[in-house]
Tab-separated table of C-alpha atoms and ligand atoms in Angstrom:
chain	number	residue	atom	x	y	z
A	1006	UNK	CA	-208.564	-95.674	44.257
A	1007	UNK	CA	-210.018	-99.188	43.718
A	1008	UNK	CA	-205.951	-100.287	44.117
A	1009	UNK	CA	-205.427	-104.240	43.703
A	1010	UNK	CA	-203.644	-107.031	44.070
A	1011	UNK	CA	-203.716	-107.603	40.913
A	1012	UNK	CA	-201.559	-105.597	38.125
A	1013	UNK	CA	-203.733	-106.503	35.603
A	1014	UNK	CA	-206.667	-105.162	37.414
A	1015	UNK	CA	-205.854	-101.836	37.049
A	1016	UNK	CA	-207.876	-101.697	34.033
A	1017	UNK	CA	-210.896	-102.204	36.381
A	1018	UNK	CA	-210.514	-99.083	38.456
A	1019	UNK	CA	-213.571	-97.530	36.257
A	1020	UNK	CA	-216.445	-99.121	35.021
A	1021	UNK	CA	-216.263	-101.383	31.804
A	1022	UNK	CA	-218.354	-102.713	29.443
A	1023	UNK	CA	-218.858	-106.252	29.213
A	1024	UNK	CA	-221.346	-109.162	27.422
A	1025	UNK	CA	-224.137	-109.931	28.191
A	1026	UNK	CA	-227.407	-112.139	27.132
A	1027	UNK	CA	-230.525	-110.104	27.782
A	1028	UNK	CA	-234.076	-109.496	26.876
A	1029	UNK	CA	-235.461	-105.835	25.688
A	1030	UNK	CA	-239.412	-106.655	26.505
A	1031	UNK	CA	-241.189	-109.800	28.467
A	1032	UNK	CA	-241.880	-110.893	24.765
A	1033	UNK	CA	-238.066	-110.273	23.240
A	1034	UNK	CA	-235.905	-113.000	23.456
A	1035	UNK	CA	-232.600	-113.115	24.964
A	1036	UNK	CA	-230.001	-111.299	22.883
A	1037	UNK	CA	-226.248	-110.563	23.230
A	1038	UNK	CA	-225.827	-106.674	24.320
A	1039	UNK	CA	-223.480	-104.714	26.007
A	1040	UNK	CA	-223.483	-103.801	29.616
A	1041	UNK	CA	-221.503	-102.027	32.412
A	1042	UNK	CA	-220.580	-103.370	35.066
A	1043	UNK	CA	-219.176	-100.804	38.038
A	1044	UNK	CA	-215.451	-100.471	39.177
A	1045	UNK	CA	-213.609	-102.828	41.528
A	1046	UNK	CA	-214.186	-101.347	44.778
A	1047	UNK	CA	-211.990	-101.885	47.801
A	1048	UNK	CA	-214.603	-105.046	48.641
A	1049	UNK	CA	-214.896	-106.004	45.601
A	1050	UNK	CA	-213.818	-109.112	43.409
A	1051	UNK	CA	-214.148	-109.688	39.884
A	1052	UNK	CA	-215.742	-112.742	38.437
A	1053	UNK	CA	-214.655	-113.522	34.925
A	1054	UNK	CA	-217.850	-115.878	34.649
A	1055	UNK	CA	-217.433	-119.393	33.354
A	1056	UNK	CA	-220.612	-121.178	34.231
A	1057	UNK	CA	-223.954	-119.828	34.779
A	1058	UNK	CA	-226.999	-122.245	35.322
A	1059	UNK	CA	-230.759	-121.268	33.890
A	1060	UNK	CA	-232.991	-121.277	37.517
A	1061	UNK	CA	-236.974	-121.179	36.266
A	1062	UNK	CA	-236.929	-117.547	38.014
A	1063	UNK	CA	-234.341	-116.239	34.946
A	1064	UNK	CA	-237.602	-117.197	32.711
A	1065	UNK	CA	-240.012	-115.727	35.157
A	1066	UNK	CA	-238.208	-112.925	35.201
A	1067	UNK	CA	-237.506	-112.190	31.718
A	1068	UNK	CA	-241.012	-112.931	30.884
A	1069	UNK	CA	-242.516	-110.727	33.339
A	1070	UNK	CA	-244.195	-113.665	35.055
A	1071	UNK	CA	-244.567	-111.800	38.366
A	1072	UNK	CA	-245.594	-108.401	37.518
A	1073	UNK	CA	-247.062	-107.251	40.582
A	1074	UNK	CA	-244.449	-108.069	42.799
A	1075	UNK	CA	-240.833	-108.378	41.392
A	1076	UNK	CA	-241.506	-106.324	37.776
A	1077	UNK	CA	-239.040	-106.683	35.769
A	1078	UNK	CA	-237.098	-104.189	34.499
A	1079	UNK	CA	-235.392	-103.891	31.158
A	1080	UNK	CA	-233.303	-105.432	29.698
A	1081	UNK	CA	-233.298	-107.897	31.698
A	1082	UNK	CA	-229.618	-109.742	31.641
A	1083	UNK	CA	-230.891	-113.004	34.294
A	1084	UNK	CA	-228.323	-115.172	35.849
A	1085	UNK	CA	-227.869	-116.433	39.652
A	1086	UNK	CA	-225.964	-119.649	39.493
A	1087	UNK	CA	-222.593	-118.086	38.756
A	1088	UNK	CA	-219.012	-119.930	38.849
A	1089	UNK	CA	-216.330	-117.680	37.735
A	1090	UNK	CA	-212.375	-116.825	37.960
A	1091	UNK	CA	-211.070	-114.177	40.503
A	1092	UNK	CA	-209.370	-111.865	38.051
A	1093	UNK	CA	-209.505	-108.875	39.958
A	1094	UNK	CA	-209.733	-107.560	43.983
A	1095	UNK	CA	-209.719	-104.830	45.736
A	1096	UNK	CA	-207.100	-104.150	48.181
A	1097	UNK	CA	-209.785	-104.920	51.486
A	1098	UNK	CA	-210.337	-108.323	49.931
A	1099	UNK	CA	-209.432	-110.928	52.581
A	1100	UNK	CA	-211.368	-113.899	51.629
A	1101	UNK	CA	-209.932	-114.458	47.800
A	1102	UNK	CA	-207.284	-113.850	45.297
A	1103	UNK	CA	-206.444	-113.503	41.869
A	1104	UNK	CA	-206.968	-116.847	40.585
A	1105	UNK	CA	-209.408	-118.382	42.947
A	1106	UNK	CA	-212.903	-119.816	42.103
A	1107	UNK	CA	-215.812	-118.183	43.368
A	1108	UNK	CA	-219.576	-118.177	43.331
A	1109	UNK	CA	-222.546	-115.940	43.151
A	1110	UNK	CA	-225.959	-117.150	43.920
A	1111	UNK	CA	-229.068	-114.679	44.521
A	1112	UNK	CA	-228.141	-111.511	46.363
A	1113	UNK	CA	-225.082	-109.385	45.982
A	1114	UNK	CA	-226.193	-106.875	48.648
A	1115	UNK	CA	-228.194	-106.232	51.612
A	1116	UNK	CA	-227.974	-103.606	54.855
A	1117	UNK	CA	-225.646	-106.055	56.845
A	1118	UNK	CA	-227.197	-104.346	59.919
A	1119	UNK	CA	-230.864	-105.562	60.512
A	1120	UNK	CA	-231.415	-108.204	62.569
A	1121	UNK	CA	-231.711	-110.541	60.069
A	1122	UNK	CA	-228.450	-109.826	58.023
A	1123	UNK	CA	-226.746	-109.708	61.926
A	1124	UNK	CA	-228.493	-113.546	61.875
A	1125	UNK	CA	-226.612	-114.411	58.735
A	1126	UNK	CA	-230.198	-114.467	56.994
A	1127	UNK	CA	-229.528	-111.785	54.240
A	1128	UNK	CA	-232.105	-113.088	51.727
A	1129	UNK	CA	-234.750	-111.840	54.775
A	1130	UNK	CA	-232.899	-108.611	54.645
A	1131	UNK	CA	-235.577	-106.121	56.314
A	1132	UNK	CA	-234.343	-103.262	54.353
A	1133	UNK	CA	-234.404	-105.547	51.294
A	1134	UNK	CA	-231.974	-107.755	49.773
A	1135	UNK	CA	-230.173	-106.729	46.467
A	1136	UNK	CA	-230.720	-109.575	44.124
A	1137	UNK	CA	-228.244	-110.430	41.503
A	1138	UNK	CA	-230.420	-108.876	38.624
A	1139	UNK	CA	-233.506	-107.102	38.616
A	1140	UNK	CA	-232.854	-105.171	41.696
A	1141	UNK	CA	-231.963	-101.190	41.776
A	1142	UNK	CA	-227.897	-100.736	41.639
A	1143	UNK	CA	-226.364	-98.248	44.147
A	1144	UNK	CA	-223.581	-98.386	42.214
A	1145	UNK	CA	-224.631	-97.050	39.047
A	1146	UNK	CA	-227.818	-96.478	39.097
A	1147	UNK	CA	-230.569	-98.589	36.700
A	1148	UNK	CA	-230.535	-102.178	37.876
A	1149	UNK	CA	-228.613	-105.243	38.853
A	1150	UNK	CA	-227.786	-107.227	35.595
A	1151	UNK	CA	-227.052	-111.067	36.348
A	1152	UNK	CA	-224.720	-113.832	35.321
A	1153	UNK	CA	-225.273	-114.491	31.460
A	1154	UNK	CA	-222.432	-112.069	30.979
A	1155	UNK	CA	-218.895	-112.501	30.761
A	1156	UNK	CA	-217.802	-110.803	33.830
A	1157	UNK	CA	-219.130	-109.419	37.132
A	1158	UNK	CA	-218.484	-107.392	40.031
A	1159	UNK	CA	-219.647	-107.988	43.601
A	1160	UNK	CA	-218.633	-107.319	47.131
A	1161	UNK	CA	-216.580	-110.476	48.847
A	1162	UNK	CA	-218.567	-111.244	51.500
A	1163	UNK	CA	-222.081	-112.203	49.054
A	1164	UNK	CA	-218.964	-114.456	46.685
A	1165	UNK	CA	-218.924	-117.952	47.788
A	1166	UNK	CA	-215.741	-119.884	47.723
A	1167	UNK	CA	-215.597	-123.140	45.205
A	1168	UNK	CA	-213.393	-125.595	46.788
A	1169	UNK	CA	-210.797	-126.913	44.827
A	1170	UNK	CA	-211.975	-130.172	43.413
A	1171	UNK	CA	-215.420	-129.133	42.989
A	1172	UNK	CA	-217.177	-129.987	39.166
A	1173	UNK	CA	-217.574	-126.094	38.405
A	1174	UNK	CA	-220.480	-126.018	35.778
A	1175	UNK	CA	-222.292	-129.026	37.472
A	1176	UNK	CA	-221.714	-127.234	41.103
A	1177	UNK	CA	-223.313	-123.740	39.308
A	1178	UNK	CA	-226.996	-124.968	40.182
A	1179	UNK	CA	-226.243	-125.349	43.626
A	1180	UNK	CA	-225.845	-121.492	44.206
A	1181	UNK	CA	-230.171	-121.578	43.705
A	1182	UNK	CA	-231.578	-124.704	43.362
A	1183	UNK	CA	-229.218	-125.964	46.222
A	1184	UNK	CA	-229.565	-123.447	48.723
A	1185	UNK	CA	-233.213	-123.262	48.179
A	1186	UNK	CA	-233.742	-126.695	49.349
A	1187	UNK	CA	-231.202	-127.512	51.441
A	1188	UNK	CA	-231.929	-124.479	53.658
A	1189	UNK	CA	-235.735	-126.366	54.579
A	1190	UNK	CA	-234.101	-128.966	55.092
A	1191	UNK	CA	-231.510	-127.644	58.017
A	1192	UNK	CA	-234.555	-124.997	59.582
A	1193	UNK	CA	-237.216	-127.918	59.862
A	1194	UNK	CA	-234.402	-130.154	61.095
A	1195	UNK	CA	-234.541	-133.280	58.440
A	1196	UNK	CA	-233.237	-136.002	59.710
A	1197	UNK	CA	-232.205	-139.776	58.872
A	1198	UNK	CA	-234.869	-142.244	58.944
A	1199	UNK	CA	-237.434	-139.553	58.431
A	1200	UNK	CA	-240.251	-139.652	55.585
A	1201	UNK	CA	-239.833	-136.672	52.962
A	1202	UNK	CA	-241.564	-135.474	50.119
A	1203	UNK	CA	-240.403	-133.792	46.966
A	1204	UNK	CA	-243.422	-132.222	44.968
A	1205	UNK	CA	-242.062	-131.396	41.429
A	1206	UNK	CA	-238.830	-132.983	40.080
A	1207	UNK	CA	-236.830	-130.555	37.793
A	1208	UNK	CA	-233.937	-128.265	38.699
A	1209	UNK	CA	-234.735	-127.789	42.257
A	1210	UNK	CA	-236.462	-131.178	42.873
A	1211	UNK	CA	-233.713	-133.331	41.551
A	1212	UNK	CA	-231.153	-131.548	43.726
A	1213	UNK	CA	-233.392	-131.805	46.500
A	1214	UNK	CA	-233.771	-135.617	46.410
A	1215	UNK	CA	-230.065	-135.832	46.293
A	1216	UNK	CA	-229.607	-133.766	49.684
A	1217	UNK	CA	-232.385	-135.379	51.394
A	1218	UNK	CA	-231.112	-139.204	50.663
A	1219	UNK	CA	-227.495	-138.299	51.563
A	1220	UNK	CA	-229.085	-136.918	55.040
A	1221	UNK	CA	-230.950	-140.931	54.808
A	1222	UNK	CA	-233.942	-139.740	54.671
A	1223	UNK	CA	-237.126	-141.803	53.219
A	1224	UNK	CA	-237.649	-139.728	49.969
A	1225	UNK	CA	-240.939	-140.402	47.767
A	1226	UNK	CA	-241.055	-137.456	44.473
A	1227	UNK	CA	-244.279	-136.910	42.828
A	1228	UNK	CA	-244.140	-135.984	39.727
A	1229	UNK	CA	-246.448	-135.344	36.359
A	1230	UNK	CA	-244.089	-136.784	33.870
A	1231	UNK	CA	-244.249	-140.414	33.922
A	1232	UNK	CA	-240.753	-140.386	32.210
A	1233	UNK	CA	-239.147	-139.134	35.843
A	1234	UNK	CA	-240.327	-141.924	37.402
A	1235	UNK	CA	-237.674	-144.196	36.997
A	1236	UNK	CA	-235.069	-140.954	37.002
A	1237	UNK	CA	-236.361	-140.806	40.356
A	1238	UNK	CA	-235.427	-144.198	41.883
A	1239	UNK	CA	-231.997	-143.850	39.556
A	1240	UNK	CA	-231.306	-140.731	42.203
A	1241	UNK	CA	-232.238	-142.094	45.148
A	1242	UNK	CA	-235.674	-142.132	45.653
A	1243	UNK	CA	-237.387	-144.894	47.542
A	1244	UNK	CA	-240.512	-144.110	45.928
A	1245	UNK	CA	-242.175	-142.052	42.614
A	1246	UNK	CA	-245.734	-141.163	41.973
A	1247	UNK	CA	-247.540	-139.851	39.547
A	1248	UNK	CA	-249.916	-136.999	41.017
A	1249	UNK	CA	-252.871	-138.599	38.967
A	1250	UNK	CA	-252.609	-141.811	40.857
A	1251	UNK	CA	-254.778	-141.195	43.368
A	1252	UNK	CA	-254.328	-144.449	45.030
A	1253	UNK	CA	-250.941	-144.072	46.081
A	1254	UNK	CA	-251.568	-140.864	47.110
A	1255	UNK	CA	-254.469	-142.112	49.756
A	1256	UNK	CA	-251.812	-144.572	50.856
A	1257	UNK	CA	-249.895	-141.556	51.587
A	1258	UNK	CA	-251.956	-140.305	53.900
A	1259	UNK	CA	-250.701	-139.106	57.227
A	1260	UNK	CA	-247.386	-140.173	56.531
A	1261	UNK	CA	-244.617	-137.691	55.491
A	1262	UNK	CA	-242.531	-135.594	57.601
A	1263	UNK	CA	-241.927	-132.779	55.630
A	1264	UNK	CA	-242.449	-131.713	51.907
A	1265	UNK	CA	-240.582	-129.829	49.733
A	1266	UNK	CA	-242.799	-127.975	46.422
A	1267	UNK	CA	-240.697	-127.010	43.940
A	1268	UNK	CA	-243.018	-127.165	41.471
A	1269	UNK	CA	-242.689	-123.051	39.965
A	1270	UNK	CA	-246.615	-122.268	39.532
A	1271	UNK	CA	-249.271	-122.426	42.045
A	1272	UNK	CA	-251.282	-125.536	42.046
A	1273	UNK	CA	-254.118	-127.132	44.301
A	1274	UNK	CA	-252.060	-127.993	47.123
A	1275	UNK	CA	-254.480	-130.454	49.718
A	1276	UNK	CA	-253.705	-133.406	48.240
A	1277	UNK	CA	-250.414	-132.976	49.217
A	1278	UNK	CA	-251.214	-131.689	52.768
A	1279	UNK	CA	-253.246	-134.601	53.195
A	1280	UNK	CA	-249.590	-136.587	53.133
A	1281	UNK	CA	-248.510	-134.929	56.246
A	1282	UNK	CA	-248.611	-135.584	59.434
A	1283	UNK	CA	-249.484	-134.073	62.339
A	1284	UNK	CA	-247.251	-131.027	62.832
A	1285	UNK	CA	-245.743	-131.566	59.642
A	1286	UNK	CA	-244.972	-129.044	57.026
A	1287	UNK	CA	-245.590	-128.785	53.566
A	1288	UNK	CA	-242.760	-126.026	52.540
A	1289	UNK	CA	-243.274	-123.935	49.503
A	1290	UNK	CA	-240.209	-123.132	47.564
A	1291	UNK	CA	-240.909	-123.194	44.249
A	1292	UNK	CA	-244.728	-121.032	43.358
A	1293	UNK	CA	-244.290	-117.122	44.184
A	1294	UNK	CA	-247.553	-116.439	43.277
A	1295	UNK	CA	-251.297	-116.613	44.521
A	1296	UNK	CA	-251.545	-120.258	46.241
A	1297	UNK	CA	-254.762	-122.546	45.700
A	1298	UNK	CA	-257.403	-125.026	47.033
A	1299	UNK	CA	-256.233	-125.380	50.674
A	1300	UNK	CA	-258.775	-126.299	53.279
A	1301	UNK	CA	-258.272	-124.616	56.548
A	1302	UNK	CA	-260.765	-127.476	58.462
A	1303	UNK	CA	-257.765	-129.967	57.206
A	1304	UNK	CA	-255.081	-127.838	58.437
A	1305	UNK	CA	-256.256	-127.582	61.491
A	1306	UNK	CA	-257.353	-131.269	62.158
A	1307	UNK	CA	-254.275	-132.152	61.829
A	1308	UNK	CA	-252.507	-129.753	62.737
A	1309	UNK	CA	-250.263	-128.918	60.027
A	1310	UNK	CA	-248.274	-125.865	58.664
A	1311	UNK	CA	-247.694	-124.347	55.304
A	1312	UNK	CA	-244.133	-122.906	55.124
A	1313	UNK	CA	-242.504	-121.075	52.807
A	1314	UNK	CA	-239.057	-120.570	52.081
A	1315	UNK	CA	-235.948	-118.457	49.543
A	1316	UNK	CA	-232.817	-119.187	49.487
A	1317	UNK	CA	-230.568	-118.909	52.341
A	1318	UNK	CA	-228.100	-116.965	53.708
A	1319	UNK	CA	-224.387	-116.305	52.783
A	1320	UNK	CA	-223.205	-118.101	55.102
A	1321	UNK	CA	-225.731	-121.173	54.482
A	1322	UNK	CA	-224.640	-120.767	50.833
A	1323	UNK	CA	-220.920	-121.927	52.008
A	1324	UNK	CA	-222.282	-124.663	53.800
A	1325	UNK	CA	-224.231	-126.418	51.112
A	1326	UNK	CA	-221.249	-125.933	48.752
A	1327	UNK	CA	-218.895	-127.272	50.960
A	1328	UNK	CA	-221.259	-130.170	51.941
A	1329	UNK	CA	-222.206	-131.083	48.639
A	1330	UNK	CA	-218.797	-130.794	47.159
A	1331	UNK	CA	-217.294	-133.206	49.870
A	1332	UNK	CA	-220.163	-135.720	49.104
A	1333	UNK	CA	-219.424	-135.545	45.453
A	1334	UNK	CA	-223.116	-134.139	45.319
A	1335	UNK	CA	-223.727	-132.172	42.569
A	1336	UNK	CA	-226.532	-130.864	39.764
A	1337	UNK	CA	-227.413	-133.253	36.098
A	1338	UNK	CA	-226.415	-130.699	33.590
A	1339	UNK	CA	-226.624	-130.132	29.906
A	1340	UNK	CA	-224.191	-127.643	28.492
A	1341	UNK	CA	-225.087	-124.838	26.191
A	1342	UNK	CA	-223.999	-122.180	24.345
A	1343	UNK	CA	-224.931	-118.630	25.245
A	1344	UNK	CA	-226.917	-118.403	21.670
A	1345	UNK	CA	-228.710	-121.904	22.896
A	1346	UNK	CA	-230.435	-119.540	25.848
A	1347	UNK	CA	-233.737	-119.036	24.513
A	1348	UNK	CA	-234.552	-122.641	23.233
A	1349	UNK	CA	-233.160	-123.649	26.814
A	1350	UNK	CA	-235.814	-121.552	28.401
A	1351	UNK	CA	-238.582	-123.249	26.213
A	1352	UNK	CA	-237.465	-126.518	26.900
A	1353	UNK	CA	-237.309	-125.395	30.643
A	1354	UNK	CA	-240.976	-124.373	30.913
A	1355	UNK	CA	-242.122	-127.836	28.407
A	1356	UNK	CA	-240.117	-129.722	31.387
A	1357	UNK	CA	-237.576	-131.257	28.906
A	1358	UNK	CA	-234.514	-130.964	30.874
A	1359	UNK	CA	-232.609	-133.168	33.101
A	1360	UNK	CA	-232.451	-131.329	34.887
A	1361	UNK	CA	-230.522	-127.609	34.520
A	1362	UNK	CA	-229.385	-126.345	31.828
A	1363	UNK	CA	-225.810	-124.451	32.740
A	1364	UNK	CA	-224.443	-122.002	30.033
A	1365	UNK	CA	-220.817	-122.074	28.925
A	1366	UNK	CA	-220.013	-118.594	29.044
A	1367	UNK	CA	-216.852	-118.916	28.119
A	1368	UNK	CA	-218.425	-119.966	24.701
A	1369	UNK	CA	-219.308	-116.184	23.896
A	1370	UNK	CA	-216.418	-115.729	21.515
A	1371	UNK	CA	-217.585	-118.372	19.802
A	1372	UNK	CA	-220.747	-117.364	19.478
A	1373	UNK	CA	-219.519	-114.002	17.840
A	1374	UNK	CA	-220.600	-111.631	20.803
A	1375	UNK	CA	-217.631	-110.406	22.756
A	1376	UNK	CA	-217.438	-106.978	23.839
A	1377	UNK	CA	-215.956	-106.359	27.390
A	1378	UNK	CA	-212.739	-105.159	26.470
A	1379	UNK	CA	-211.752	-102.836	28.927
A	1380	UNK	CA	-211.408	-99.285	28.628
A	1381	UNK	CA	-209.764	-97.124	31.833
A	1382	UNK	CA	-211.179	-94.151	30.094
A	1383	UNK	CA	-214.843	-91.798	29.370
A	1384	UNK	CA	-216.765	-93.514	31.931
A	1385	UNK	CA	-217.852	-92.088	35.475
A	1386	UNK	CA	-216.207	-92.755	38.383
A	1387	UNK	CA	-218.099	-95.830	40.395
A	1388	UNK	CA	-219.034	-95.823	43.971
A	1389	UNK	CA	-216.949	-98.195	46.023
A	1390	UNK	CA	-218.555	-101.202	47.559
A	1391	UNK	CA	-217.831	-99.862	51.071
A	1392	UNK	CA	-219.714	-97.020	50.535
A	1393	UNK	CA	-222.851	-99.087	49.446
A	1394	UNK	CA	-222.602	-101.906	52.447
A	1395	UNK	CA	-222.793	-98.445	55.003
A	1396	UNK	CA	-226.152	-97.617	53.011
A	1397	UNK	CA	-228.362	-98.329	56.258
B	2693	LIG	ZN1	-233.026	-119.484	41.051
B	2694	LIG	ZN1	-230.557	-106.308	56.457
């Protein structure tokens, strides 16, 4: 039995229903449903979610923005920026208790045996990472629903501890838009005094110029919007330009020591890798689709590399959280309601955010939706956690 620590978790020793946002086609919007989420296995801790932030890919996704090679599935319940409450754990959990914080950024499973999981790189997962939603469920069958519910389940060792101290809905974004950028940073070894680039300045961009000047770097964003210029500067930026200005980008030339794209579509790409300089790298976090307008003669010339990069690891996860939370470093929020998640996602994709939007999901009672009492009765038994972490 799924026994706990916990008396009150009892209740979770079957699966339960629970709230959730979700869409029911790629042209539905979001809409509050009921979901299931499986028992708490002997791995396993239960989230009672309190923040979740809106990452571009919960749009992508619910849209159906990259049919042909993460189709979504519906519904589609997004979410992978999740803060919650331990309420429940099973009786193998070592690393939290009943009460403590924890995270949940973008995978809540892989083999744990490949090389690659053995390297603490799980999101490379050569039998293929389980992401937080949108990926098939071992546990009970369908697929993985994310954090715009009210409560999840997921095996310790893919929860990330929240120190204490730590702003909870304005440390949410970190769990994506963090790791994604601070993980290029550490592999291409940024360091102080260096000269980097942030293409795009939204969710992921603004968190990325944060990392990069507390690391002293020489940070110049280029944006589209001339409104971000000065938001720029105000975060640290020594420099913002405007892509259209093609005079500061010729000054550019040769110069940078590493970009970062985060813009979230493909776009022509050599004027930025005309920035670089030799042996630099432009890396590509941001546009998962079909990339254009590079010139291989320029590449080569000057010998320069085009890098891409997801996420990070679990363990990487921890490290940005407990880096940024000792430097006070942290996402610009606006906090919404769980009924505000479908105007969010428009404003998201007309870039009028600054710069995540994090949902309150503790605001689902107010917003009339609340199912997820638990029942400890009619539903089938779940498989443990242990039993899916031995699936390889
Ligand atoms: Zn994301
Ligand atoms: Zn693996």
């Amino acid at each position: 039995m799924a026994a706990s620590a916990s008396g009150s978790s009892s209740l979770f020793e079957n699966s339960f229903p629970t709230t959730a946002y979700g869409a029911a086609s790629a042209s539905s919007p979001l809409k509050a449903r009921e979901i299931t989420r499986r028992a708490v296995g002997p791995h396993d801790v239960l989230l009672d979610i309190l923040y979740c932030g809106i990452c571009h890919s919960d749009i992508h996704q619910a849209r159906n923005e990259w049919p042909e090679t993460l189709a979504t599935q519906y519904p589609s319940v997004p979410g992978h920026e999740i803060i919650g409450r331990v309420i429940a754990v099973g009786n193998a959990v070592t690393k939290f208790k009943v009460g403590d914080i924890g995270g949940v950024g973008c995978i809540v499973n892989s083999c744990g045996v490949c090389e690659n999981c053995l390297a603490d790189r799980e999101q490379n997962c050569l039998n293929g990472a389980i992401f937080t939603y949108n990926s098939p469920d071992a546990a009970l069958g369908g697929f993985t629903y994310g954090g715009y519910s009210e409560k999840i389940v997921v095996a310790e060792h893919f929860v990330i501890r929240i120190p204490p101290g730590a702003d909870l809905a304005a440390t949410a974004p970190l769990l994506c838009a963090g790791i994604t950028t601070f993980s290029p940073m550490q592999h291409w070894k940024l360091a102080s005094g260096q000269h980097v680039g942030v293409v795009g300045l939204g969710g992921l961009g603004h968190i990325a110029v944060k990392l990069a000047v507390a690391r002293k770097a020489k940070v110049t964003v280029f944006t589209t919007s001339p409104g971000k210029i000065a938001d720029a500067r105000r975060l640290g930026a020594q420099e913002a330009i405007l892509w259209s200005d093609q005079a500061a980008m010729a000054k550019l030339t040769g110069q940078l020591d590493l970009l970062i794209s985060t813009v979230p579509h493909a776009y022509p790409m050599q004027p930025f890798m005309d920035t670089l300089k030799l042996d630099a790298t432009l890396v590509n976090v941001g546009a998962l689709n079909t990339l254009q307008g590079l010139n291989g003669m320029m590449l080569a010339f000057g010998r320069k590399s085009l890098a891409g990069s997801v996420i990070g690891g679990i363990a990487e996860t921890q490290e940005v959280i407990d880096y940024c939370t000792a430097r006070n470093i942290k996402a610009d929020i606006e906090l919404i309601r769980p009924d505000q998640i479908n105007n969010a996602f428009d404003r998201v994709v007309n870039k009028d955010v600054r710069y995540r939007f994090v949902i309150d999901m503790k605001a689902v009672k107010a917003c009339g939706a609340v199912v997820g009492v638990p029942i400890a009765h009619d539903v089938a038994p779940a498989m443990r956690a242990g039993e899916i972490l031995d699936l390889a």
